[in-house]
Short mmCIF file of C-alpha atoms and ligand atoms in Angstrom, two decimals:
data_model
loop_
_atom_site.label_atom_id
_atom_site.label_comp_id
_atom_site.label_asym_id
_atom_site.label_seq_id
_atom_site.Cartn_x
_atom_site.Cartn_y
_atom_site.Cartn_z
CA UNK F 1 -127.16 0.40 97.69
CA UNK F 2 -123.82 0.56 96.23
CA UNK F 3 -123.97 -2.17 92.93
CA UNK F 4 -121.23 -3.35 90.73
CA UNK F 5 -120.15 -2.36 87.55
CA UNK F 6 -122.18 -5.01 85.67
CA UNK F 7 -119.86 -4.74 82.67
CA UNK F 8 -117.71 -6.26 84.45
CA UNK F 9 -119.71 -9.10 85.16
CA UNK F 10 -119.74 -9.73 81.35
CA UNK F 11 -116.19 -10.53 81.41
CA UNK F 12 -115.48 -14.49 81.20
CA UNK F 13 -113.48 -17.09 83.27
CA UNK F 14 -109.89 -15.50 84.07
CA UNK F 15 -107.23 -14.05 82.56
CA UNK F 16 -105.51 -16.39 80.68
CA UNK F 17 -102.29 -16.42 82.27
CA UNK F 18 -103.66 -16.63 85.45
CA UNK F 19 -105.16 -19.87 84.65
CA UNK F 20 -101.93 -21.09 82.83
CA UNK F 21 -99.94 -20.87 86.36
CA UNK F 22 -102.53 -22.11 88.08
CA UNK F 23 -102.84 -25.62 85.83
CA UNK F 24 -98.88 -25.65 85.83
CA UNK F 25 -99.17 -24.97 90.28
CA UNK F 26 -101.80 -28.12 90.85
CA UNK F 27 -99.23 -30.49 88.10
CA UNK F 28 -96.84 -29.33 90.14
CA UNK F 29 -98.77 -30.33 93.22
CA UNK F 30 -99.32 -34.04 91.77
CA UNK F 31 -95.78 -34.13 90.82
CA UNK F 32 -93.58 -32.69 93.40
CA UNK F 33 -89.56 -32.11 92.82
CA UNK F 34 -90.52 -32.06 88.66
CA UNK F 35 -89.11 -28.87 87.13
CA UNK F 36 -91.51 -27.17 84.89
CA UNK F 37 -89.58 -25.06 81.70
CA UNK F 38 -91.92 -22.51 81.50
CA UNK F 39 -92.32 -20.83 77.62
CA UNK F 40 -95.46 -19.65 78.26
CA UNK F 41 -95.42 -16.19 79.58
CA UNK F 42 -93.76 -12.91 77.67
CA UNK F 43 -91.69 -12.12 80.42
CA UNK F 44 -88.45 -11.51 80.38
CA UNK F 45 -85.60 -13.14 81.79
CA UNK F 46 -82.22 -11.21 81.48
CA UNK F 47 -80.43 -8.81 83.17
CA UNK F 48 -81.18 -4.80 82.92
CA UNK F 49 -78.19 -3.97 80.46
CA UNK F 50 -75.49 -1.72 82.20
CA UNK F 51 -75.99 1.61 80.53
CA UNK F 52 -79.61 1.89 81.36
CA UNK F 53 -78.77 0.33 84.91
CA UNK F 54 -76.46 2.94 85.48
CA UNK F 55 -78.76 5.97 84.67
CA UNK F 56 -81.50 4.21 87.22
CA UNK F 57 -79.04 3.99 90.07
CA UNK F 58 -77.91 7.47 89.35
CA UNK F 59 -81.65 8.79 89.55
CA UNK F 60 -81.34 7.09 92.87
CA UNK F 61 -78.75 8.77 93.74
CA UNK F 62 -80.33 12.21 93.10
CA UNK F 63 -83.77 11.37 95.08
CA UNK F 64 -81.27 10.31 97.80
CA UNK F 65 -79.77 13.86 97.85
CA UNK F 66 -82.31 16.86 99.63
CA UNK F 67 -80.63 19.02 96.73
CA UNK F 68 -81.49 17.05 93.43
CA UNK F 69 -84.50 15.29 95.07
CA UNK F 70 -87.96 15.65 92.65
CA UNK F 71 -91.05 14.43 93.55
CA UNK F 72 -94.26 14.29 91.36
CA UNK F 73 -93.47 14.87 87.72
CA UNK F 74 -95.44 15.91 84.58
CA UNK F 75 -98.22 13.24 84.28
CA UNK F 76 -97.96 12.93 80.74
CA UNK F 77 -94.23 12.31 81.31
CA UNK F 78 -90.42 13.99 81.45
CA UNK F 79 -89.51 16.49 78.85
CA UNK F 80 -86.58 15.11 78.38
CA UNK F 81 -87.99 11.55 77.56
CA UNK F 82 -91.00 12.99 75.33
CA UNK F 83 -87.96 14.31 73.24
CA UNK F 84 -86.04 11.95 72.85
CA UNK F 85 -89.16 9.35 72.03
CA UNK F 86 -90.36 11.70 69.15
CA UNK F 87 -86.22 12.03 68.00
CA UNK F 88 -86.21 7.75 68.11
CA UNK F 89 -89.18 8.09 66.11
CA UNK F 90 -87.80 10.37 63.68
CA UNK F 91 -84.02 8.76 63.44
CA UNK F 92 -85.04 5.45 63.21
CA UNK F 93 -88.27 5.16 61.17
CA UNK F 94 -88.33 8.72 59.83
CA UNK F 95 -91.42 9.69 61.33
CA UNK F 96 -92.05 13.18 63.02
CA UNK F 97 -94.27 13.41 65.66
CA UNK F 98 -94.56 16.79 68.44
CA UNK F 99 -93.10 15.37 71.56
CA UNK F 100 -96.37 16.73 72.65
CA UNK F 101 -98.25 13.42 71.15
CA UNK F 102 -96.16 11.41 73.02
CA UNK F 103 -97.74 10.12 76.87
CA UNK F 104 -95.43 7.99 78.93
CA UNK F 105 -97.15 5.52 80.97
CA UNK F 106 -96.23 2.64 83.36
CA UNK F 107 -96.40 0.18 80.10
CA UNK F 108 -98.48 -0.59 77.16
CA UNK F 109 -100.76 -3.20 79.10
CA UNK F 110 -102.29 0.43 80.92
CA UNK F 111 -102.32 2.04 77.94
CA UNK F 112 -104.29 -0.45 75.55
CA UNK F 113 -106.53 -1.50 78.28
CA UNK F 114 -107.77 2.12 79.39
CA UNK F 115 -107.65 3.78 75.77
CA UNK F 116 -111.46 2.95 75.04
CA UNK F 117 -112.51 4.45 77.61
CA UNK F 118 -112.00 7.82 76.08
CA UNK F 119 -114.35 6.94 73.13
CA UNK F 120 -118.15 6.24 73.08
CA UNK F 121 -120.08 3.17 74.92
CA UNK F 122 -121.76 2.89 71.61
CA UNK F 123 -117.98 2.41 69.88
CA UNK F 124 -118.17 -0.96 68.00
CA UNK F 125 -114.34 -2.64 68.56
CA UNK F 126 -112.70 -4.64 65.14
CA UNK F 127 -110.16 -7.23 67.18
CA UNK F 128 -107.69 -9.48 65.69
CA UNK F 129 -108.70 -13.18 66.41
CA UNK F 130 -106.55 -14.24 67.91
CA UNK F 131 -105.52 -11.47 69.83
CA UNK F 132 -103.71 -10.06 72.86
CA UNK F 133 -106.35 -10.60 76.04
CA UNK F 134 -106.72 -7.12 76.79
CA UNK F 135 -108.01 -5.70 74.04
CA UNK F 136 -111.19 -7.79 74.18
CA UNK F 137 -111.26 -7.28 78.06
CA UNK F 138 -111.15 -3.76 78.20
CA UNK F 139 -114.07 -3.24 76.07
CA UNK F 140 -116.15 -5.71 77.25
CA UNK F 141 -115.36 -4.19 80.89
CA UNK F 142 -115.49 -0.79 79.11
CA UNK F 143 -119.21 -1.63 78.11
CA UNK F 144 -118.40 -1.10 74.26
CA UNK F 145 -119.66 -4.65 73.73
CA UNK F 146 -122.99 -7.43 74.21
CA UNK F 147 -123.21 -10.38 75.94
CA UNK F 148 -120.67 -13.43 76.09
CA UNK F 149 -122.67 -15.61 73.62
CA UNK F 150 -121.19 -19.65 74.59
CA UNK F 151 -122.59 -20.64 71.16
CA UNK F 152 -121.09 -18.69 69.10
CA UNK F 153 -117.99 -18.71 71.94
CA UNK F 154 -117.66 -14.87 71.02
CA UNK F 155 -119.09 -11.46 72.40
CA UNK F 156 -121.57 -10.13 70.74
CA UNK F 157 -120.70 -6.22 69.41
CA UNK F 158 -117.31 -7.19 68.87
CA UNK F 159 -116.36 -7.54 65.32
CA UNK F 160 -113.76 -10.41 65.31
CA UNK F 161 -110.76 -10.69 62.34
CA UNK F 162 -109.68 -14.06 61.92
CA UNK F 163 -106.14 -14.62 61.23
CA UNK F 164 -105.39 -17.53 60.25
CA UNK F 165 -102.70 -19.79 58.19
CA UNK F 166 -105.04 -18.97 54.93
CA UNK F 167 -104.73 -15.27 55.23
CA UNK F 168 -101.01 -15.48 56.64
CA UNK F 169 -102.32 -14.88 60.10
CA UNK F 170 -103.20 -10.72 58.85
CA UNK F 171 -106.67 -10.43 58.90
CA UNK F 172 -108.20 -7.82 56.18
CA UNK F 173 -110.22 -4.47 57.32
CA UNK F 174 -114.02 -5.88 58.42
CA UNK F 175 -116.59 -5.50 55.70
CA UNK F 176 -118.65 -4.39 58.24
CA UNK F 177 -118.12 -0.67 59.88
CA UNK F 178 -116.32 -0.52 63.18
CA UNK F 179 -115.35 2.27 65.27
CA UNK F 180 -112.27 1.39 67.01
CA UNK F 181 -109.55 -1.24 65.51
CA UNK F 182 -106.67 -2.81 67.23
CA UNK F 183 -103.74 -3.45 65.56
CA UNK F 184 -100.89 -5.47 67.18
CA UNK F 185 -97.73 -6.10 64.92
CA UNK F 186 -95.41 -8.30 65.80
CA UNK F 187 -98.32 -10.10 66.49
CA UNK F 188 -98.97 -11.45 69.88
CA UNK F 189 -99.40 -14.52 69.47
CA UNK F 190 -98.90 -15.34 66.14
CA UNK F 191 -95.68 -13.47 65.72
CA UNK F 192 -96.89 -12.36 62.34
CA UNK F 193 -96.13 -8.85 60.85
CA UNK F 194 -97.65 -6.75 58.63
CA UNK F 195 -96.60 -5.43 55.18
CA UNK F 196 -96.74 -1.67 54.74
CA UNK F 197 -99.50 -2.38 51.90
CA UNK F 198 -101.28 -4.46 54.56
CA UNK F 199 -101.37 -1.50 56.81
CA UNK F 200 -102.35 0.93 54.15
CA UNK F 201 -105.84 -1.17 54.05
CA UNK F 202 -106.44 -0.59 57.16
CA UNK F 203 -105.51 3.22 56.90
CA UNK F 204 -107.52 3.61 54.45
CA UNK F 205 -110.55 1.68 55.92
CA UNK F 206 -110.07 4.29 58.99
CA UNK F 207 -111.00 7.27 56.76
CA UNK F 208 -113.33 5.59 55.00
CA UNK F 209 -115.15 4.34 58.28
CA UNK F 210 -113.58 7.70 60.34
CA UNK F 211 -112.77 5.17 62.60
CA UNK F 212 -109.53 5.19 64.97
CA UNK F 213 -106.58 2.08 64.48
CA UNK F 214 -105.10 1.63 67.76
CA UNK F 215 -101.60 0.18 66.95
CA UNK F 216 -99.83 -1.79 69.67
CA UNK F 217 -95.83 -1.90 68.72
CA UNK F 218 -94.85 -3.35 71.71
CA UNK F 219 -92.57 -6.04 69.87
CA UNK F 220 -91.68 -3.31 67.18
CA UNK F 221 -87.50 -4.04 67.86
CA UNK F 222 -88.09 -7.20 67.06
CA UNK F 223 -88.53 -6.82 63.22
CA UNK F 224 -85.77 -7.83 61.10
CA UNK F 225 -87.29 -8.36 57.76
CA UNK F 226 -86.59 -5.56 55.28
CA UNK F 227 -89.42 -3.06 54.55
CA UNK F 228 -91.73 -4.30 57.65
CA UNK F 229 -92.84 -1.05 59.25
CA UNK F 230 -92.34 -0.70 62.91
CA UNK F 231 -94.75 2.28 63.25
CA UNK F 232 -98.40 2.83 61.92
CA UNK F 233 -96.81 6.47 61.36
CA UNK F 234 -94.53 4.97 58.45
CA UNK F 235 -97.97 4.52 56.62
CA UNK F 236 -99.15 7.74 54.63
CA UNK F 237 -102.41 9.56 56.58
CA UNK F 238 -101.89 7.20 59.78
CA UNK F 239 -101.34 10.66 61.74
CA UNK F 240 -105.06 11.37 61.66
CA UNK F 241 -106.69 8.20 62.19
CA UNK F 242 -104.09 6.39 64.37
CA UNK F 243 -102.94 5.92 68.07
CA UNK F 244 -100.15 4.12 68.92
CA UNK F 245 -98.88 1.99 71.87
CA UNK F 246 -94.90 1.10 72.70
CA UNK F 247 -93.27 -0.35 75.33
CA UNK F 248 -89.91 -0.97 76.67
CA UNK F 249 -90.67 -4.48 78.69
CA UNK F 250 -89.56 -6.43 75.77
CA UNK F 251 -86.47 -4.35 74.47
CA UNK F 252 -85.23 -3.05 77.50
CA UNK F 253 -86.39 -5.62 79.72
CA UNK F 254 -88.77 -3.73 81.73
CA UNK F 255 -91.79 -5.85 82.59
CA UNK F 256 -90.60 -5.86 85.96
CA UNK F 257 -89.29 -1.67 85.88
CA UNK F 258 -92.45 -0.80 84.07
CA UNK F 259 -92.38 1.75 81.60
CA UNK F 260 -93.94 2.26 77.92
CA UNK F 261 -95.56 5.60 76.16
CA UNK F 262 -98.81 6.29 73.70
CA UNK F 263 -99.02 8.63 70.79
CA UNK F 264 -101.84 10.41 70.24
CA UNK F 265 -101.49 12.95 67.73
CA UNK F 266 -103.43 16.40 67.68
CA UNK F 267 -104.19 15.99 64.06
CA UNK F 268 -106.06 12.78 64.99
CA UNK F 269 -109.94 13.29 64.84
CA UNK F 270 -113.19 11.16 63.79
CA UNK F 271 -117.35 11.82 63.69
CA UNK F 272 -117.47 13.84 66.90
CA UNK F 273 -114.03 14.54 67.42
CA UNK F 274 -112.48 18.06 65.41
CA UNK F 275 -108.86 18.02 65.42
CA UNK F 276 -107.24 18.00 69.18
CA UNK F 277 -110.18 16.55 70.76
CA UNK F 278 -109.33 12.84 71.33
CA UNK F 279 -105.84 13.94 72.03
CA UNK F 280 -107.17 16.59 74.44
CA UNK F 281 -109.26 13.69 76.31
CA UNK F 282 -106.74 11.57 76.99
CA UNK F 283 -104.06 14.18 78.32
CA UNK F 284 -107.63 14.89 80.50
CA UNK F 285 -107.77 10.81 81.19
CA UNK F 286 -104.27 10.59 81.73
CA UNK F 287 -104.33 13.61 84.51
CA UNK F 288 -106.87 12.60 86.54
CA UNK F 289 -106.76 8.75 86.97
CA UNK F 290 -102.62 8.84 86.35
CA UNK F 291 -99.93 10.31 88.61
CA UNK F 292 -97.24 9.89 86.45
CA UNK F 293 -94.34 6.76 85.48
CA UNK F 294 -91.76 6.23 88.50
CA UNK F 295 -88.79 9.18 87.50
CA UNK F 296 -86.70 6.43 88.56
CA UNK F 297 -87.81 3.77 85.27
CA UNK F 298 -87.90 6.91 83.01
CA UNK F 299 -84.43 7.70 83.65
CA UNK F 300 -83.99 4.55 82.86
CA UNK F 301 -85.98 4.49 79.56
CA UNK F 302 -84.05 8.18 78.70
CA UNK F 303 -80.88 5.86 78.50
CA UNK F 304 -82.36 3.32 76.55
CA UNK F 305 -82.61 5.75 74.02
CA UNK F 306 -79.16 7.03 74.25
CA UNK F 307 -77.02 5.71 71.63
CA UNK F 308 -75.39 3.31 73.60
CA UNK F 309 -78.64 2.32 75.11
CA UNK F 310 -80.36 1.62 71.62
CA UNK F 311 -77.08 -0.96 71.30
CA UNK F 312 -77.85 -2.79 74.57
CA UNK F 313 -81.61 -2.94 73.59
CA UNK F 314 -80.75 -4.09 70.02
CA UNK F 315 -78.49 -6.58 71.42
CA UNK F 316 -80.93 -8.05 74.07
CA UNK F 317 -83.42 -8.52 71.78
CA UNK F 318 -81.25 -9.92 69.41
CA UNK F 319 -80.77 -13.13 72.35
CA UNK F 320 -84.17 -13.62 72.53
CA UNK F 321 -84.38 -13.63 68.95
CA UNK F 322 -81.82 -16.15 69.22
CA UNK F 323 -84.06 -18.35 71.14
CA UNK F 324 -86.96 -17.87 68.85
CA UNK F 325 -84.60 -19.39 66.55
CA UNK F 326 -83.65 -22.47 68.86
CA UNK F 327 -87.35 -23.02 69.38
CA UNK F 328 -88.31 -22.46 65.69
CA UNK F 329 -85.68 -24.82 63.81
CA UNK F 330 -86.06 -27.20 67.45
CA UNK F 331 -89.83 -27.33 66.89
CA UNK F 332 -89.73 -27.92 62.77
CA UNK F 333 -87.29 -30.23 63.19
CA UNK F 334 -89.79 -32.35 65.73
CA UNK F 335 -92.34 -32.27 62.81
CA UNK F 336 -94.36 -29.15 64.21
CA UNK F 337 -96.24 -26.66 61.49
CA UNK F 338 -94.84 -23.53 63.23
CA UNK F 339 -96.00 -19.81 62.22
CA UNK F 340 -93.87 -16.41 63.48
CA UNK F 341 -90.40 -16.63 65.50
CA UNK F 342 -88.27 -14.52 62.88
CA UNK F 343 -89.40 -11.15 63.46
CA UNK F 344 -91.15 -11.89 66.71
CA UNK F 345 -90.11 -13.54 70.52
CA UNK F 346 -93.29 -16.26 70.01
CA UNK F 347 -93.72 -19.15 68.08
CA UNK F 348 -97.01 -19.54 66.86
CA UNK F 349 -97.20 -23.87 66.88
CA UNK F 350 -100.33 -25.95 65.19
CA UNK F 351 -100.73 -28.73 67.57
CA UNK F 352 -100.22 -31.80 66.29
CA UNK F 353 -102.91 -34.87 65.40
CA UNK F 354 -105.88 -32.66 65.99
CA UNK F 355 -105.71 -32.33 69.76
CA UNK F 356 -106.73 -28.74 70.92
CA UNK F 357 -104.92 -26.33 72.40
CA UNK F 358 -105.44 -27.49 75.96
CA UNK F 359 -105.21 -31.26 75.26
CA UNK F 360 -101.61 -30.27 73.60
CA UNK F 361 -100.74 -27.93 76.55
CA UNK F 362 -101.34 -30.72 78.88
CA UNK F 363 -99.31 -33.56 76.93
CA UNK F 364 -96.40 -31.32 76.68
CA UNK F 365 -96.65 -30.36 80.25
CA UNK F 366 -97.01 -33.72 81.33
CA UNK F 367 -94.61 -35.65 78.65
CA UNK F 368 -92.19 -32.84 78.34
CA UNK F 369 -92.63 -30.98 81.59
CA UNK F 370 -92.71 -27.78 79.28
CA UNK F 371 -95.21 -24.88 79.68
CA UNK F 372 -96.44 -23.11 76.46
CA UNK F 373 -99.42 -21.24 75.98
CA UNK F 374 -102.86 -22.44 74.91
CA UNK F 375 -103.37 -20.97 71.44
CA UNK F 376 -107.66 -20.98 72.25
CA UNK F 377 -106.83 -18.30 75.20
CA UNK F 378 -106.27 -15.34 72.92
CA UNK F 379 -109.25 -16.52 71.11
CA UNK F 380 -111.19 -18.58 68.98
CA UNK F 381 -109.28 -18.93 65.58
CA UNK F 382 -106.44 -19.46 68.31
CA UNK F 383 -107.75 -23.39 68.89
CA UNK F 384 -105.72 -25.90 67.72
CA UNK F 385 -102.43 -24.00 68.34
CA UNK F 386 -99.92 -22.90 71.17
CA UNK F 387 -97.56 -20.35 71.52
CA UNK F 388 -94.12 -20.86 73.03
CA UNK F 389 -92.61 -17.88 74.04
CA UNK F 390 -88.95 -17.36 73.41
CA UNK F 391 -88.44 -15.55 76.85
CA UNK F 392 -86.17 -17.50 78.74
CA UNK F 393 -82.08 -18.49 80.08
CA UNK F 394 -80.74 -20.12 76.71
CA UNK F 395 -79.66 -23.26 78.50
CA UNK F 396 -83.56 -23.80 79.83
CA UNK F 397 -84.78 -22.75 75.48
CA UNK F 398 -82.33 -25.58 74.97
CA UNK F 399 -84.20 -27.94 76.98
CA UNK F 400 -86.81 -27.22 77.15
CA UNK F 401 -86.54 -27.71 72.91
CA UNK F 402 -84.64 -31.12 73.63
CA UNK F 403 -87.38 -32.20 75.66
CA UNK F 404 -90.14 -31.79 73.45
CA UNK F 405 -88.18 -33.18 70.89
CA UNK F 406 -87.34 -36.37 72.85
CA UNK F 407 -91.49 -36.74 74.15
CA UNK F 408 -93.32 -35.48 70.83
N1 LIG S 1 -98.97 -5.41 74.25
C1 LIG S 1 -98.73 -6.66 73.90
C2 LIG S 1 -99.12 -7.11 72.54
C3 LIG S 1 -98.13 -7.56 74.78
O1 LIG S 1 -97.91 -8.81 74.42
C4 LIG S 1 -97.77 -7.11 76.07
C5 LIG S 1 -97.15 -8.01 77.06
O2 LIG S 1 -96.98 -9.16 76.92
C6 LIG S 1 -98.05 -5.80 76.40
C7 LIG S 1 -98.64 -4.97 75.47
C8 LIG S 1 -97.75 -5.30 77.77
O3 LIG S 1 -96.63 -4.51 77.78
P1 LIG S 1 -96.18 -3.72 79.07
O4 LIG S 1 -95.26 -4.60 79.84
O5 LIG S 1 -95.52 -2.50 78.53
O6 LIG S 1 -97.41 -3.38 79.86
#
């Protein structure tokens, strides 16, 4: 009798986003011909910038062509993309890691989701709270955690890190051991980052604990504050005790082309793991359950490398970081405690007269007719705010910002 993977059972309710778009569908329902502004989902808006757009139609252009046509490529991604990752790497944040630790996937989301499964059942997980969805998804699916406990509104097996506005929304290393730690600066959702001293505690916790970080710098572009490390790597020792996960949806604008990469270093290693090991399972991982990222995105994602690709990335970031802005100064102006939105595309919003994150989702859906997302979906310390995303046209930021302002 085939049965189901009863791990999966353990997961809760839906995906938060999911549910988001489906409250926003039946208000929609009730109020027909009512345009929603929706700053609620990460995804991007603009257009693919033209260098980058050029080298994907060009690829085109070759697998159109019997003569330059390629089919399957290296599963853990083009040479020529490895190389230039691990140059980026090196140029930009003077790190140096073998283009051999570097796996290009079809985007981060892949990536951070599957990456437990390469480490034991009996792995305890350290998660920010709150936290990107995924992270607490994948290893409760993964079966690296207990049972949903309502009480306590938390798994049990997980060891949560509360950020909050006490601790400047950066949680400090558990007291407790853990096994496997996610790390996600810019934060999603808070939009806080992390000093290099910061990081170094958590470093250091990893050796003490021989226990791996797994660093999601999928916002990493976004930094502008001096001295705010983009890469675990910039921290002394993170090579053996950290993996890390980047993306080009949010600098390049591929949520939609799909395309992001993982390091995993051969000098990484914990309690059952000698040097080359964990790195040698996931290249395993990686070859059997993944064919490869489309040749078409990773010419693509060479380009946005290129110098004048890094420009158009820096640049397109720099308009969303220009609507962070709008929605920041918009949202303090209307009276709003607001968190994040300098060095990050959300703003991390305490909703206002106690009402939770739902009750203030609602009212600004319903008042304002703007979507945000409830702060209590990426986890419990996560009640009692909302995070409005900065992805978006600028005239709809704009009023979608005058709106709330008008209805708060
Ligand atoms: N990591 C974080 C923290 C994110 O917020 C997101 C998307 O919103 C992702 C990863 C997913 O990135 P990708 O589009 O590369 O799968």
């Amino acid at each position: 009798m085939a049965r189901v993977n009863e791990d999966f059972l353990n997961l809760q309710s839906g995906y938060l986003f999911p549910e988001v778009a489906r409250r926003i569908r039946a208000w929609q329902e009730k109020n027909p011909g009512v345009n929603v502004m929706k700053l609620s989902i990460g995804n991007t808006t603009e257009a693919i910038t033209p260098v980058i757009a050029k080298a994907m139609h060009r690829k085109i252009e070759l697998l159109s062509d019997r003569a330059t046509y390629t089919g399957y490529g290296d599963e853990q991604g083009d040479t020529a993309l490895r190389n230039a990752l691990s140059e980026h790497y090196k140029r930009e944040y003077g790190v140096n890691l073998s283009p051999l630790a570097f796996f290009v996937s079809d985007g981060a989301k892949s990536d951070a989701a599957n990456i437990q499964s390469i480490f034991s059942r009996d792995s305890i997980p350290a998660i920010q709270d709150p936290a990107y969805p995924v992270y607490v998804d994948s290893n409760v699916a993964g079966g690296h955690t207990g049972k949903y406990d309502s009480s306590k509104d938390a798994y049990n097996g997980i060891v949560y890190m509360p950020s909050d506005a006490s601790n400047g929304f950066i949680a400090e290393p558990p007291k407790e051991h853990a096994d496997l730690i996610y790390l996600c600066f810019p934060n999603n959702p808070t939009g806080a980052v992390a000093t290099k001293e910061q990081l170094k505690s958590f470093v250091d916790y990893a050796h003490r604990e021989k226990a791996i970080i797994i660093f999601d710098s999928a916002y990493s572009d976004y930094i502008e504050t001096k001295g705010i490390p983009h890469s675990i790597y910039e921290i002394e020792g993170a090579e053996d005790v950290a993996i890390e996960i980047g993306s080009f949806s949010k600098n390049a604008g591929f949520t939609g082309v799909r395309l992001g990469w993982t390091i995993v270093p051969e000098s990484l290693h914990s309690d059952n793991a000698p040097e080359g090991t964990i790195h040698r399972l996931w290249n395993r991982r990686q070859c059997t359950f993944f064919n490869g990222a489309s040749n078409i995105s990773q010419a693509g994602g060479l380009a946005a490398l290129s110098e004048d690709g890094r420009k158009e990335c820096i640049s397109l970031v720099g308009y969303y970081k220009e609507n962070a802005k709008i929605i920041l100064e918009g949202m303090k102006a209307a009276g709003l405690e607001c968190y994040g939105g300098v060095d990050s595309p959300y703003i991390w919003t305490a909703c206002p007269d106690g009402m939770s994150s739902w009750d203030f989702f609602d009212f600004l859906l319903d008042k304002a007719h703007v979507a945000v997302t409830p702060g209590s979906g990426f986890g419990k310390a996560g009640e009692g705010f909302v995070r409005i995303s900065a992805y978006g046209h600028r005239e709809d930021v704009e009023r979608a910002v005058a709106s709330i302002r008008e209805n708060l």
